[in-house]
Amino acid sequence: MQVQRAFLCGNRLHLQHGPIDLIIGVDGARAVAFEAAEQRLSSVLSELMSEIALLRQWDGPSPKGPIARKMWTAAQAHEGFVTPMAGVAGAVAETVLDAICTAGDQRRAYVNNGGDIALHLSGDATFDIAMAGLGGAALGKITLSAKSNVRGIATSGQAGRSLSFGIAQSVTVLAKTASMADVAATLIAGAVDLPEHPLIHRAPAKDIRDDTDLGDQLVVRNVGALTATEVGLALDAGARRAVNMQNQRLIHAASLHLRGQSRQIELNKEKVLEHA
Amino acid sequence: MSDAARVKPEKIRCDACPVLCFIAEGKSGACDRYANHSGELVRLDPLTVIESGAPAVAFLDQGENVQNWDGDIVQGKRTFVTAVGAGTTYPDYKPAPFIVSQEVDGADMVTVVTEGIYSYCGVKVKIDTDRFIGLECAVVRVKGEAIGHVMTSEYGSKMLSLGGVEHLTGGSKAEGRVTCDALMNLCNREAVTMQIDEGAEIVVQAGQAPIINDVREKLMRVGCGSAAIGMFAKQWEPHVDEVIVVDDHITGVLTEHEAGKQLDMRPSGIKIQGRRSTPGRYFQVAEPGTGWGGTDVEDPLTILKPADAKKAWAGLRLLMVSTTGEQWAYYELDENLIPQPAEISEELRVSADRIAENCEPSLCTVLFMGGAGGSLRAGVTENPVRLTRSVKDALTYVSCGGAEAYVWPGGGITVMVDVMEMPTNSFGYVPTPALVAPIEFTLRREDYAALGGHIEHIQDVASVLTPEVRKVSRLATQPDPHKAQRRNREGRG
């Protein structure tokens, strides 16, 4: 099946191919941009599948394909278990955005791959991001300008398709690239956790999804009623991981949410603000 | 349920996209769109993804989309596998779903079978009628959306050009959807009601008579008014003094026409409206319409001018008839040379009926026209342009659902095929919107190898003929794809 294409209101393009859904917006040479995006996406899955075994290894050598290398590089920057697949959505978004920017001069463009967003900003262009909770409630808003170094935004958590080691409802990360943001959001969401907590049910990843890159490691299936203190502790664990990443300049900012509580690790600030 | 029935079905391979997920019973693939339900690959609710976005495409052979093989053409022991229901791989990354080989008279033949997705496609409709349906270039609408336009008038018929990429994807979403729907229905031989701007409402159905403003057309004219005069002059001459064949194109007047002169008929002095082209042949005797002979005439006397008193005579017998013989009237001139309705003689009435007898039934003909693009060709060969060349060199025979396809000269593989020659329900659609239509390429195995074909994917014809495959008889009008190919091959020298 080839790439499916549909136009959404607000001059946005929706492309779908297999598990990939992209929402694309362009201020600039829109027609050529959309054409280039569709063209680029058409071979993405086959490129990735040609090296899929390597991409599911957490300690494997560098793959060959350009998208696979973005994923691998983003994952390599972090310590511990993380496979290049943690950055696949961001890397695809970046790749399609690159094609859009190569096709023509764009004032502003974005590729949103299921919550993992690659951004292009030039001149005085800005980009407003609103974070929404699972129920649609607004969790906060941030405006990015071309002057900031942020070109990638990723959100990870229970709403997504991926399996998670943690219990975060949602973690949004701003980073230099979409693939970096994607890997970081995955890891921070996984770090929002209460190890050994009896109300958090876990199962081996391979029992839940065939072809997972997480093998027999335990992933969260459902979470019982936690106290407000427990929720705070879980968020703090995630926030610590996020601050470490910020110190290593792997991310610019992060916003963590769980059951009505949140933690913000803000742009250029190395402290955690509490919003209980 | 018995224990045997509870045996856990094996994992199945989903081939909807290159991820090729291996899905266990009760699980979904990476996309959450396709799942394994008791060993069957099923689509999950497509509307849950993004309602206003691109809906996923259903598998052609699943659930409500069951499209078992519909176009297997059996002729004796030899089988030709058509692409109807073959599915498509969108072959930009995979070979076509079926590449079938069989030996025919010692030559190993390969047929590559796929369903093409045609964004560049449309239909040409020929409607056998002289009635006015709309001016050339008038917009043809379905449910208020423009789906095409009126083309040229052809012999005894009106032509429509419907669909095409401008209506499918170049206009509004509604226009694309309605156009795609209308094209698919027309190609699947269903009736489609259309309104023509400043023209008629017509119901078009392939292989059926058109219905124009609620009137079912019966006959295609025997010829223009002048031709009808030529054909029937000899039969009329003994029984009548003047015949006028009313036609929107050329109205004929017997005694003034060359045919009447050859029979030494006396000039009648009957004069008609319109512009005389040559003796006995008149253009524009009335406005175009849905009355007599494609004019707006309901009462034929309205096209007459006062008769020439020097030539006409009282008692002159006048027959007026339409080009299909469906309408006729008989008059005799009174002493003031005014035509008065009169009793027609039996011999003359028979001659009017004979016009109708010689008319062919009026039909709507629907020709699908589409271009086989780059990715479709890639499903056939690794060198797509070589397929084009091989088609042009007639090494490769192109058919659509087994029906002979006319391949347009020039670049690309743009084909035209009569939907009546194809198996029923050969056409589908994808939400692009675009039509899905079967296409087969048949050629000798060595030629296929030479053009970079996917040789390693060739299957024997027996292996694709499973019991679920529906078999249909070959139509008398469908050529044998193998034979046609061999003939061309031999002719190549």
Short mmCIF file of N, CA and C in Angstrom, two decimals, chain B residues 70-207:
data_model
loop_
_atom_site.label_atom_id
_atom_site.label_comp_id
_atom_site.label_asym_id
_atom_site.label_seq_id
_atom_site.Cartn_x
_atom_site.Cartn_y
_atom_site.Cartn_z
N ASP B 70 -12.28 -12.66 -9.63
CA ASP B 70 -13.52 -12.40 -10.35
C ASP B 70 -13.27 -12.51 -11.84
N GLY B 71 -12.05 -12.62 -12.20
CA GLY B 71 -11.80 -12.46 -13.62
C GLY B 71 -10.88 -13.49 -14.20
N ASP B 72 -11.07 -14.70 -13.79
CA ASP B 72 -10.22 -15.75 -14.33
C ASP B 72 -10.85 -16.26 -15.61
N ILE B 73 -10.15 -16.12 -16.68
CA ILE B 73 -10.75 -16.47 -17.95
C ILE B 73 -10.33 -17.86 -18.37
N VAL B 74 -11.30 -18.74 -18.36
CA VAL B 74 -11.02 -20.13 -18.63
C VAL B 74 -11.30 -20.42 -20.09
N GLN B 75 -10.37 -20.98 -20.74
CA GLN B 75 -10.62 -21.36 -22.12
C GLN B 75 -9.96 -22.70 -22.32
N GLY B 76 -10.79 -23.73 -22.35
CA GLY B 76 -10.26 -25.09 -22.42
C GLY B 76 -9.39 -25.32 -21.20
N LYS B 77 -8.20 -25.83 -21.42
CA LYS B 77 -7.33 -26.09 -20.28
C LYS B 77 -6.47 -24.89 -19.96
N ARG B 78 -6.54 -23.89 -20.79
CA ARG B 78 -5.63 -22.77 -20.59
C ARG B 78 -6.32 -21.68 -19.78
N THR B 79 -5.59 -21.15 -18.87
CA THR B 79 -6.16 -20.18 -17.95
C THR B 79 -5.43 -18.87 -18.09
N PHE B 80 -6.18 -17.81 -18.06
CA PHE B 80 -5.55 -16.50 -18.02
C PHE B 80 -5.99 -15.83 -16.74
N VAL B 81 -5.05 -15.51 -15.94
CA VAL B 81 -5.36 -14.91 -14.65
C VAL B 81 -5.48 -13.40 -14.83
N THR B 82 -6.63 -12.86 -14.49
CA THR B 82 -6.77 -11.41 -14.61
C THR B 82 -6.39 -10.76 -13.30
N ALA B 83 -6.34 -9.46 -13.31
CA ALA B 83 -5.93 -8.73 -12.12
C ALA B 83 -7.10 -8.37 -11.23
N VAL B 84 -8.31 -8.75 -11.63
CA VAL B 84 -9.44 -8.36 -10.81
C VAL B 84 -9.33 -9.05 -9.45
N GLY B 85 -9.31 -8.28 -8.40
CA GLY B 85 -9.20 -8.86 -7.07
C GLY B 85 -7.78 -9.28 -6.72
N ALA B 86 -6.84 -8.99 -7.57
CA ALA B 86 -5.46 -9.40 -7.30
C ALA B 86 -4.90 -8.61 -6.14
N GLY B 87 -5.47 -7.47 -5.90
CA GLY B 87 -4.90 -6.58 -4.90
C GLY B 87 -3.73 -5.87 -5.52
N THR B 88 -3.15 -4.98 -4.77
CA THR B 88 -2.00 -4.26 -5.29
C THR B 88 -0.99 -4.11 -4.19
N THR B 89 0.25 -4.08 -4.55
CA THR B 89 1.28 -3.92 -3.54
C THR B 89 1.76 -2.49 -3.49
N TYR B 90 1.15 -1.63 -4.27
CA TYR B 90 1.75 -0.32 -4.52
C TYR B 90 3.22 -0.59 -4.77
N PRO B 91 3.49 -1.07 -5.93
CA PRO B 91 4.73 -1.80 -6.11
C PRO B 91 5.97 -0.93 -6.14
N ASP B 92 5.92 0.23 -5.49
CA ASP B 92 7.16 0.98 -5.47
C ASP B 92 8.22 0.27 -4.63
N TYR B 93 7.79 -0.69 -3.84
CA TYR B 93 8.81 -1.44 -3.11
C TYR B 93 8.64 -2.94 -3.18
N LYS B 94 7.60 -3.39 -3.83
CA LYS B 94 7.40 -4.83 -3.91
C LYS B 94 6.96 -5.20 -5.32
N PRO B 95 7.30 -6.42 -5.73
CA PRO B 95 6.79 -6.86 -7.03
C PRO B 95 5.28 -6.98 -6.98
N ALA B 96 4.66 -6.96 -8.15
CA ALA B 96 3.21 -7.09 -8.25
C ALA B 96 2.75 -8.36 -7.55
N PRO B 97 1.49 -8.37 -7.09
CA PRO B 97 1.05 -9.49 -6.26
C PRO B 97 1.09 -10.84 -6.96
N PHE B 98 0.84 -10.86 -8.23
CA PHE B 98 0.87 -12.15 -8.92
C PHE B 98 1.67 -12.02 -10.21
N ILE B 99 2.69 -12.82 -10.29
CA ILE B 99 3.43 -12.91 -11.54
C ILE B 99 3.36 -14.39 -11.89
N VAL B 100 2.60 -14.67 -12.93
CA VAL B 100 2.17 -16.04 -13.18
C VAL B 100 2.79 -16.55 -14.46
N SER B 101 3.25 -17.79 -14.42
CA SER B 101 3.82 -18.32 -15.66
C SER B 101 3.07 -19.57 -16.10
N GLN B 102 3.02 -19.82 -17.37
CA GLN B 102 2.51 -21.07 -17.90
C GLN B 102 3.05 -21.26 -19.29
N GLU B 103 3.11 -22.49 -19.68
CA GLU B 103 3.64 -22.77 -21.00
C GLU B 103 2.50 -22.79 -22.00
N VAL B 104 2.64 -22.06 -23.06
CA VAL B 104 1.61 -22.01 -24.09
C VAL B 104 2.28 -22.34 -25.41
N ASP B 105 1.87 -23.45 -25.98
CA ASP B 105 2.43 -23.90 -27.26
C ASP B 105 3.96 -23.83 -27.24
N GLY B 106 4.54 -24.36 -26.20
CA GLY B 106 5.99 -24.46 -26.14
C GLY B 106 6.69 -23.20 -25.67
N ALA B 107 5.99 -22.08 -25.65
CA ALA B 107 6.62 -20.85 -25.19
C ALA B 107 6.21 -20.61 -23.74
N ASP B 108 7.16 -20.28 -22.92
CA ASP B 108 6.85 -20.01 -21.53
C ASP B 108 6.38 -18.57 -21.42
N MET B 109 5.12 -18.41 -21.04
CA MET B 109 4.53 -17.07 -20.99
C MET B 109 4.41 -16.60 -19.55
N VAL B 110 4.59 -15.33 -19.37
CA VAL B 110 4.47 -14.75 -18.04
C VAL B 110 3.41 -13.67 -18.09
N THR B 111 2.52 -13.70 -17.14
CA THR B 111 1.55 -12.62 -17.03
C THR B 111 1.72 -11.95 -15.68
N VAL B 112 1.94 -10.68 -15.70
CA VAL B 112 2.07 -9.93 -14.46
C VAL B 112 0.72 -9.29 -14.17
N VAL B 113 0.20 -9.61 -13.01
CA VAL B 113 -1.16 -9.26 -12.68
C VAL B 113 -1.16 -8.32 -11.49
N THR B 114 -1.79 -7.19 -11.64
CA THR B 114 -1.85 -6.28 -10.50
C THR B 114 -3.09 -5.43 -10.64
N GLU B 115 -3.48 -4.80 -9.55
CA GLU B 115 -4.54 -3.81 -9.67
C GLU B 115 -3.86 -2.46 -9.60
N GLY B 116 -4.10 -1.66 -10.58
CA GLY B 116 -3.45 -0.36 -10.64
C GLY B 116 -4.29 0.68 -9.91
N ILE B 117 -3.61 1.64 -9.37
CA ILE B 117 -4.32 2.75 -8.75
C ILE B 117 -4.15 3.95 -9.65
N TYR B 118 -5.26 4.41 -10.19
CA TYR B 118 -5.19 5.42 -11.23
C TYR B 118 -5.72 6.76 -10.73
N SER B 119 -4.79 7.69 -10.44
CA SER B 119 -5.24 9.05 -10.16
C SER B 119 -5.55 9.74 -11.48
N TYR B 120 -4.76 9.36 -12.49
CA TYR B 120 -5.00 9.89 -13.82
C TYR B 120 -5.92 8.92 -14.52
N CYS B 121 -7.20 9.14 -14.40
CA CYS B 121 -8.12 8.26 -15.10
C CYS B 121 -9.46 8.93 -15.26
N GLY B 122 -10.24 8.36 -16.13
CA GLY B 122 -11.57 8.88 -16.35
C GLY B 122 -12.32 7.94 -17.24
N VAL B 123 -13.49 8.37 -17.69
CA VAL B 123 -14.21 7.56 -18.66
C VAL B 123 -14.65 8.45 -19.81
N LYS B 124 -14.71 7.83 -20.97
CA LYS B 124 -15.29 8.47 -22.14
C LYS B 124 -16.63 7.77 -22.36
N VAL B 125 -17.68 8.55 -22.46
CA VAL B 125 -19.01 7.96 -22.61
C VAL B 125 -19.57 8.34 -23.97
N LYS B 126 -20.06 7.35 -24.70
CA LYS B 126 -20.72 7.61 -25.98
C LYS B 126 -22.19 7.29 -25.77
N ILE B 127 -23.04 8.26 -26.05
CA ILE B 127 -24.47 8.11 -25.84
C ILE B 127 -25.15 8.17 -27.20
N ASP B 128 -25.75 7.07 -27.61
CA ASP B 128 -26.37 7.04 -28.93
C ASP B 128 -27.70 7.79 -28.88
N THR B 129 -27.68 9.01 -29.31
CA THR B 129 -28.91 9.80 -29.37
C THR B 129 -28.67 11.03 -30.23
N ASP B 130 -29.73 11.50 -30.84
CA ASP B 130 -29.67 12.76 -31.55
C ASP B 130 -30.28 13.87 -30.72
N ARG B 131 -30.85 13.49 -29.61
CA ARG B 131 -31.50 14.51 -28.78
C ARG B 131 -30.45 15.44 -28.19
N PHE B 132 -30.87 16.64 -27.94
CA PHE B 132 -29.96 17.64 -27.37
C PHE B 132 -29.77 17.33 -25.90
N ILE B 133 -28.52 17.14 -25.50
CA ILE B 133 -28.27 16.91 -24.07
C ILE B 133 -27.55 18.09 -23.44
N GLY B 134 -26.90 18.90 -24.26
CA GLY B 134 -26.17 20.06 -23.74
C GLY B 134 -25.18 20.50 -24.80
N LEU B 135 -24.73 21.75 -24.67
CA LEU B 135 -23.78 22.27 -25.65
C LEU B 135 -22.40 21.68 -25.42
N GLU B 136 -21.58 21.66 -26.45
CA GLU B 136 -20.20 21.24 -26.31
C GLU B 136 -19.55 22.07 -25.20
N CYS B 137 -18.76 21.43 -24.37
CA CYS B 137 -18.06 22.06 -23.22
C CYS B 137 -18.96 22.29 -22.01
N ALA B 138 -20.25 22.00 -22.11
CA ALA B 138 -21.12 22.19 -20.95
C ALA B 138 -20.67 21.24 -19.83
N VAL B 139 -20.79 21.73 -18.60
CA VAL B 139 -20.33 20.95 -17.44
C VAL B 139 -21.36 19.86 -17.10
N VAL B 140 -20.84 18.67 -16.84
CA VAL B 140 -21.69 17.55 -16.43
C VAL B 140 -21.57 17.41 -14.92
N ARG B 141 -22.71 17.38 -14.25
CA ARG B 141 -22.69 17.33 -12.78
C ARG B 141 -23.39 16.09 -12.23
N VAL B 142 -22.89 15.65 -11.09
CA VAL B 142 -23.59 14.65 -10.30
C VAL B 142 -23.69 15.24 -8.90
N LYS B 143 -24.88 15.21 -8.35
CA LYS B 143 -25.13 15.79 -7.02
C LYS B 143 -24.56 17.20 -6.93
N GLY B 144 -24.64 17.95 -8.02
CA GLY B 144 -24.19 19.34 -8.02
C GLY B 144 -22.70 19.52 -8.22
N GLU B 145 -21.92 18.43 -8.18
CA GLU B 145 -20.47 18.55 -8.36
C GLU B 145 -20.10 18.30 -9.82
N ALA B 146 -19.15 19.11 -10.32
CA ALA B 146 -18.70 18.95 -11.70
C ALA B 146 -17.85 17.69 -11.80
N ILE B 147 -18.24 16.77 -12.69
CA ILE B 147 -17.44 15.55 -12.86
C ILE B 147 -16.87 15.44 -14.27
N GLY B 148 -17.22 16.38 -15.14
CA GLY B 148 -16.71 16.31 -16.50
C GLY B 148 -17.46 17.26 -17.40
N HIS B 149 -17.40 17.02 -18.71
CA HIS B 149 -18.05 17.94 -19.64
C HIS B 149 -18.51 17.22 -20.91
N VAL B 150 -19.34 17.93 -21.66
CA VAL B 150 -19.82 17.40 -22.94
C VAL B 150 -18.73 17.62 -23.99
N MET B 151 -18.39 16.57 -24.71
CA MET B 151 -17.38 16.70 -25.77
C MET B 151 -18.09 16.93 -27.09
N THR B 152 -17.43 16.52 -28.15
CA THR B 152 -17.97 16.68 -29.49
C THR B 152 -19.18 15.77 -29.70
N SER B 153 -20.02 16.15 -30.65
CA SER B 153 -21.05 15.22 -31.11
C SER B 153 -20.40 14.32 -32.14
N GLU B 154 -20.68 13.03 -32.03
CA GLU B 154 -20.16 12.10 -33.02
C GLU B 154 -21.34 11.54 -33.79
N TYR B 155 -21.08 10.63 -34.72
CA TYR B 155 -22.13 10.13 -35.57
C TYR B 155 -23.29 9.56 -34.74
N GLY B 156 -24.44 10.20 -34.81
CA GLY B 156 -25.63 9.71 -34.12
C GLY B 156 -25.47 9.62 -32.62
N SER B 157 -24.49 10.31 -32.10
CA SER B 157 -24.26 10.16 -30.67
C SER B 157 -23.63 11.41 -30.07
N LYS B 158 -23.74 11.49 -28.76
CA LYS B 158 -23.12 12.58 -28.01
C LYS B 158 -22.04 11.96 -27.13
N MET B 159 -20.94 12.69 -26.95
CA MET B 159 -19.82 12.16 -26.17
C MET B 159 -19.66 12.98 -24.89
N LEU B 160 -19.33 12.27 -23.81
CA LEU B 160 -18.99 12.93 -22.55
C LEU B 160 -17.58 12.53 -22.17
N SER B 161 -16.86 13.47 -21.57
CA SER B 161 -15.57 13.15 -20.99
C SER B 161 -15.70 13.38 -19.49
N LEU B 162 -15.57 12.33 -18.71
CA LEU B 162 -15.82 12.43 -17.28
C LEU B 162 -14.59 12.03 -16.49
N GLY B 163 -14.44 12.66 -15.33
CA GLY B 163 -13.33 12.31 -14.44
C GLY B 163 -12.07 13.04 -14.84
N GLY B 164 -10.95 12.38 -14.69
CA GLY B 164 -9.68 13.03 -14.95
C GLY B 164 -9.15 13.63 -13.67
N VAL B 165 -7.87 13.88 -13.67
CA VAL B 165 -7.20 14.26 -12.42
C VAL B 165 -7.69 15.61 -11.90
N GLU B 166 -8.12 16.51 -12.80
CA GLU B 166 -8.57 17.83 -12.34
C GLU B 166 -9.81 17.72 -11.46
N HIS B 167 -10.69 16.79 -11.83
CA HIS B 167 -11.89 16.62 -10.99
C HIS B 167 -11.61 15.73 -9.79
N LEU B 168 -10.73 14.74 -9.98
CA LEU B 168 -10.48 13.78 -8.89
C LEU B 168 -9.73 14.43 -7.74
N THR B 169 -8.63 15.10 -8.07
CA THR B 169 -7.83 15.65 -6.98
C THR B 169 -7.62 17.16 -7.10
N GLY B 170 -7.99 17.74 -8.24
CA GLY B 170 -7.70 19.15 -8.44
C GLY B 170 -8.77 20.09 -7.91
N GLY B 171 -9.94 19.54 -7.60
CA GLY B 171 -11.03 20.40 -7.14
C GLY B 171 -11.25 20.25 -5.65
N SER B 172 -12.46 20.49 -5.20
CA SER B 172 -12.75 20.36 -3.77
C SER B 172 -12.81 18.88 -3.42
N LYS B 173 -12.80 18.63 -2.12
CA LYS B 173 -12.86 17.26 -1.64
C LYS B 173 -14.16 16.58 -2.09
N ALA B 174 -15.27 17.35 -2.00
CA ALA B 174 -16.56 16.78 -2.39
C ALA B 174 -16.54 16.44 -3.88
N GLU B 175 -15.96 17.33 -4.67
CA GLU B 175 -15.90 17.09 -6.12
C GLU B 175 -15.12 15.80 -6.41
N GLY B 176 -14.01 15.63 -5.73
CA GLY B 176 -13.19 14.43 -5.93
C GLY B 176 -13.94 13.17 -5.55
N ARG B 177 -14.63 13.25 -4.43
CA ARG B 177 -15.33 12.07 -3.93
C ARG B 177 -16.47 11.68 -4.87
N VAL B 178 -17.26 12.69 -5.26
CA VAL B 178 -18.41 12.43 -6.14
C VAL B 178 -17.93 11.93 -7.49
N THR B 179 -16.85 12.52 -8.00
CA THR B 179 -16.32 12.10 -9.30
C THR B 179 -15.86 10.65 -9.23
N CYS B 180 -15.10 10.33 -8.20
CA CYS B 180 -14.57 8.96 -8.04
C CYS B 180 -15.72 7.96 -7.96
N ASP B 181 -16.73 8.34 -7.19
CA ASP B 181 -17.89 7.49 -7.02
C ASP B 181 -18.61 7.26 -8.36
N ALA B 182 -18.81 8.35 -9.10
CA ALA B 182 -19.51 8.25 -10.39
C ALA B 182 -18.71 7.40 -11.37
N LEU B 183 -17.40 7.61 -11.40
CA LEU B 183 -16.57 6.84 -12.33
C LEU B 183 -16.63 5.36 -11.99
N MET B 184 -16.52 5.06 -10.70
CA MET B 184 -16.52 3.66 -10.30
C MET B 184 -17.85 3.00 -10.66
N ASN B 185 -18.95 3.72 -10.38
CA ASN B 185 -20.26 3.16 -10.71
C ASN B 185 -20.41 2.95 -12.22
N LEU B 186 -19.97 3.93 -12.99
CA LEU B 186 -20.07 3.78 -14.45
C LEU B 186 -19.25 2.58 -14.91
N CYS B 187 -18.04 2.45 -14.38
CA CYS B 187 -17.15 1.36 -14.81
C CYS B 187 -17.69 0.02 -14.35
N ASN B 188 -18.38 0.00 -13.23
CA ASN B 188 -18.98 -1.25 -12.76
C ASN B 188 -20.38 -1.46 -13.34
N ARG B 189 -20.68 -0.71 -14.40
CA ARG B 189 -21.91 -0.86 -15.19
C ARG B 189 -23.16 -0.53 -14.40
N GLU B 190 -23.03 0.40 -13.48
CA GLU B 190 -24.22 0.83 -12.77
C GLU B 190 -24.74 2.14 -13.37
N ALA B 191 -26.00 2.45 -13.09
CA ALA B 191 -26.62 3.65 -13.65
C ALA B 191 -26.20 4.88 -12.84
N VAL B 192 -25.86 5.95 -13.53
CA VAL B 192 -25.50 7.20 -12.87
C VAL B 192 -26.35 8.32 -13.47
N THR B 193 -26.99 9.08 -12.62
CA THR B 193 -27.81 10.20 -13.07
C THR B 193 -26.95 11.46 -13.10
N MET B 194 -26.97 12.17 -14.21
CA MET B 194 -26.15 13.37 -14.35
C MET B 194 -27.00 14.52 -14.86
N GLN B 195 -26.62 15.72 -14.45
CA GLN B 195 -27.27 16.92 -14.96
C GLN B 195 -26.23 17.69 -15.78
N ILE B 196 -26.68 18.13 -16.95
CA ILE B 196 -25.77 18.90 -17.80
C ILE B 196 -26.20 20.36 -17.74
N ASP B 197 -25.26 21.25 -17.45
CA ASP B 197 -25.57 22.68 -17.35
C ASP B 197 -26.27 23.14 -18.62
N GLU B 198 -27.40 23.83 -18.48
CA GLU B 198 -28.18 24.34 -19.61
C GLU B 198 -28.61 23.21 -20.54
N GLY B 199 -28.68 21.99 -20.01
CA GLY B 199 -29.02 20.87 -20.86
C GLY B 199 -29.93 19.91 -20.14
N ALA B 200 -29.81 18.65 -20.49
CA ALA B 200 -30.74 17.64 -20.02
C ALA B 200 -30.25 16.94 -18.76
N GLU B 201 -31.19 16.23 -18.13
CA GLU B 201 -30.79 15.28 -17.10
C GLU B 201 -30.73 13.92 -17.78
N ILE B 202 -29.61 13.24 -17.63
CA ILE B 202 -29.48 11.96 -18.31
C ILE B 202 -29.08 10.87 -17.32
N VAL B 203 -29.56 9.68 -17.60
CA VAL B 203 -29.14 8.51 -16.81
C VAL B 203 -28.30 7.65 -17.74
N VAL B 204 -27.05 7.45 -17.35
CA VAL B 204 -26.11 6.70 -18.18
C VAL B 204 -25.78 5.38 -17.49
N GLN B 205 -25.87 4.31 -18.24
CA GLN B 205 -25.48 3.00 -17.73
C GLN B 205 -24.87 2.23 -18.88
N ALA B 206 -23.67 1.71 -18.68
CA ALA B 206 -22.97 1.01 -19.75
C ALA B 206 -23.82 -0.14 -20.26
N GLY B 207 -23.95 -0.23 -21.58
CA GLY B 207 -24.68 -1.34 -22.18
C GLY B 207 -26.18 -1.16 -22.19
#
